[in-house]
Amino acid sequence: MLQRDRSQLERLAIRIANFTSKSRVNTAWYSFVVFFFFLLVLLPTIFVLGYVILEFTAIQNSVFSNQEIQAQILSALFYSISVSIIVSIFDLIFGLPIAWTLVRKEFRFKSLLNSFIELPLAVPTAGLGFSVALFWGVTPSVESPIFAVQFIKNALPMLILFHFTTTFPYVVRSLTAILEEIDVTLEVAARTCGASKFTAARTVTLPMFRSGVATAMVLSLAKSLSDTGGVVTLLATIQSVTQTGTTLISTWKHSYQDQTPLEGIPYDSLLPSMAFLAAIMIGIAITLVFVAKIIAKKAQLPFRKVYPSFEWAVSEGKAPQMRQIIAFGFLILFVIIPSFFLVVYLIQGASLAALASANWALFGQSIFMTVLVASVATVVNVFLGVPMAILIARKSHTFSRILDALVDIPYVVPSSALGFSVGLFWAFQPVIPVNELFFVIMAHISMTFPFIVRNTVGGLEELDTAYEDVARTLGAKPMQTFREITFPVIKFSIIAGAIMSFTRSVGETGATLAVSPTSTTAPVFIVNLIKVDQNYFLAALTTIILILISSMLIFTLRASISRAKRK
Amino acid sequence: MPNVEITMLGKKFGRVVALTGVDLEIKDGEYLAILGPSGCGKTTLINCLTGIVDITEGKIKIDGKNVEGIPIEKRDFAMVFQNIALFPHMTVAENITYAPFVNDISPSELKKVESEMLKLVDLLEQKDLYPRALSGGAQQKTAVARALATREKLLILDEPISALDYKVRVTLRYAIRKLVKELGLTAIHITHDQEEACSVADRIVILRAGEIVEIGTPQELYSSPQTLFTMNFLGESNFLEGVITEITSDDRIHISFRNNQSVGLLNDNVDFEEGESVVVAFRPENAVISKKSTENSLIGDITGKQFIGGYFRYTIILRTDDEILLDSQLDLGSQGNVFIQLNPKEARIFRAPIYGLKKVLTLE
């Protein structure tokens, strides 16, 4: 009986494979994927650019004639751009030695450190902003916990510290991923020629590493330009009125939605001003990415000169150890402790009054909503992102190269500009009636789409096409080949992409706020708790719960992956 | 002048023993090949010597100096890598002058080294190309030049040409040996190819499962190997298991095989006793085949014949049920009864191994 069932099942699988491998079905599916990408991911993301052109007269009338709006936009952009550039430079300076050590050195707490670096990724930025502010900042309205540094009053250094904390793990991860690809033998070869370790690394590995450095820079710049929730809670905690580009969009959006006028800004000017600001931020993000890529390609690293005595000195004796200690001390002080400092606050500040006064219904609803949005977005992205990755990695026309370049755009676009643009797009189109939950999900899909595609492309590039060709010569249909040969190999990359997509979605504030200020996902709930209700304790608690949800998911998936791999 | 002394070297990776009890002395100006099947510890031996890995026990002296704790870049040797390991972002000339460059010598001096080395390996025309634009042979020549430019007297070659085409390999291995001898270098050449080892080396070290099996000149190892493993690994051999029935006063040893087959052979070194189990090993060229009955011979049937070029190779099934390969100039047809007379001096007698013949002959 079992035998027969199985064979029936298998027959069904083959029939499905036959059906899906028909070239017409195949073409239809790929066409749908491309259509989906252009119309529902890419177009909404940059819709605002078209809007600005169409509505240019409105923008002229409201923005260019209003000093107050111009001043606010300029100040916000100044903060966003200067912070992101400074932070990405720091990221690189400290990220390189740490990535180096993690890849090339063997030491006792290596695997511990490896997972330590990833921990802050699980903290939603709305909570992270609060945590960082508690640790470094002077906080007039919050009783600061013990061990807090309580040192910084101004917005600029605070923003730099915060963005360093959020971007550093991403930078280190992308640097280590690429460093692992570079053959160690080259460095050994350089050393047999008499080069000190430092010289070998600088003249041989580093020049080959340029693209990795560029990717890391782009990541860091894009993340710093993009963060909203964290910046809002950070600045609210130190009670600063400074705005960055992203917070300004969400503030304006809020007042637009609530129809509460802001001082010096006529209500009619809000929408054009937001569109203008969002378009500028998208423009800046895309330009920065472009410039970073060109710099990485063209810039000659100064390697045609050596400084033997200096380079020997830093390669020998205590120097490498000192370098490591400094780098890791830095990591702990500026990334790990600030990320989790709210735990100290949570333990110390436990108060029944705060718990009793909380809106528990909204709390539960927000958590439910967050998980719902993140799950739907991740599932949709897996189904559409994987075929997209195949188009990019396996089909070789110019079209795939164009797709390859375009897929990253939602990734670098600042999230509140993205959310604003997506909201504008869906309000603009006449087909689907206004449904805020749907819009929020669409914004999250756009935002996390690149994670799945990038990871899957990475996995596909690792897999030699020869295996697929062999299967095809043995008579396997394309779909069968994918199911039996390709998928088992790339599934770990897909899962990794899904984890990133899910956690990113769980932690996202800016896009949600900019699409619909009334949809309360958990990070939005946290922002409101800190900014409006000043119920810091509940905010910390919600953050911890989100961290637990994300990390539980990550750990179960990790465990099942490593179990499957061991098999 | 560089001589290398390795005493009782051992290396473990966790519980896995990669090398054990390696004793080896390499003389100044010698071209030494380290030969063994893959996984025998060749690369580990080199990694210990160069300092890429730390040793577990024993001592290594280069030029009379204990190298323990000295990092790669300060040990006195030059190296050519198996995967060639040219720097992909540097031209041929930049690759070759990397060693003088990192030692910060003057630009004019650097130019001198560059042209000298380019001339030495005959790459003057390709000097501004990047490695990916070069053929495999030219890449490896660049790698050799890069190593020579260090001016070190000890050159380590880790399977330097095994990734190249056969013809290129043959030309390049002579070129490398010639360079080493002309420049008066000491060379350690690692390979798994016995033909390559025999054609370049003054002496060969045979390594198996982390231990030295035998050391000798190529001729010694080919014609009078001391172990069954060497006999099998270097060149081709036939093996027959038998028992000594009688040792006569003129050192002639009579051995009987299965099915009442027997021969008498001469023995030069090992003391055998009557009744002892032995293995008789001989190379395909060390026996005479004839259609007529001859004295002191084995009987068998031809089952296959191949023309190799200049001679025939016969597959023969002996009355002892063993299958052997033999070479002969004569065309004896592809079937029929033949008599095989072993050359009594060239056929070698070994004590039967305790764990069986198969176990001793396997490469791992």
Coordinates of N, CA and C in Angstrom, one line a residue, chain A residues 133 290 298 438:
Chain A
A133 N 20.7 55.4 23.5 CA 20.6 56.7 24.1 C 20.7 56.5 25.6
F290 N 26.4 54.7 -6.3 CA 27.2 54.7 -7.5 C 28.6 55.2 -7.3
K298 N 38.0 52.3 -9.3 CA 39.0 53.1 -9.9 C 40.2 53.4 -8.9
F438 N -2.7 46.0 3.7 CA -2.1 45.6 2.4 C -1.0 46.4 2.0

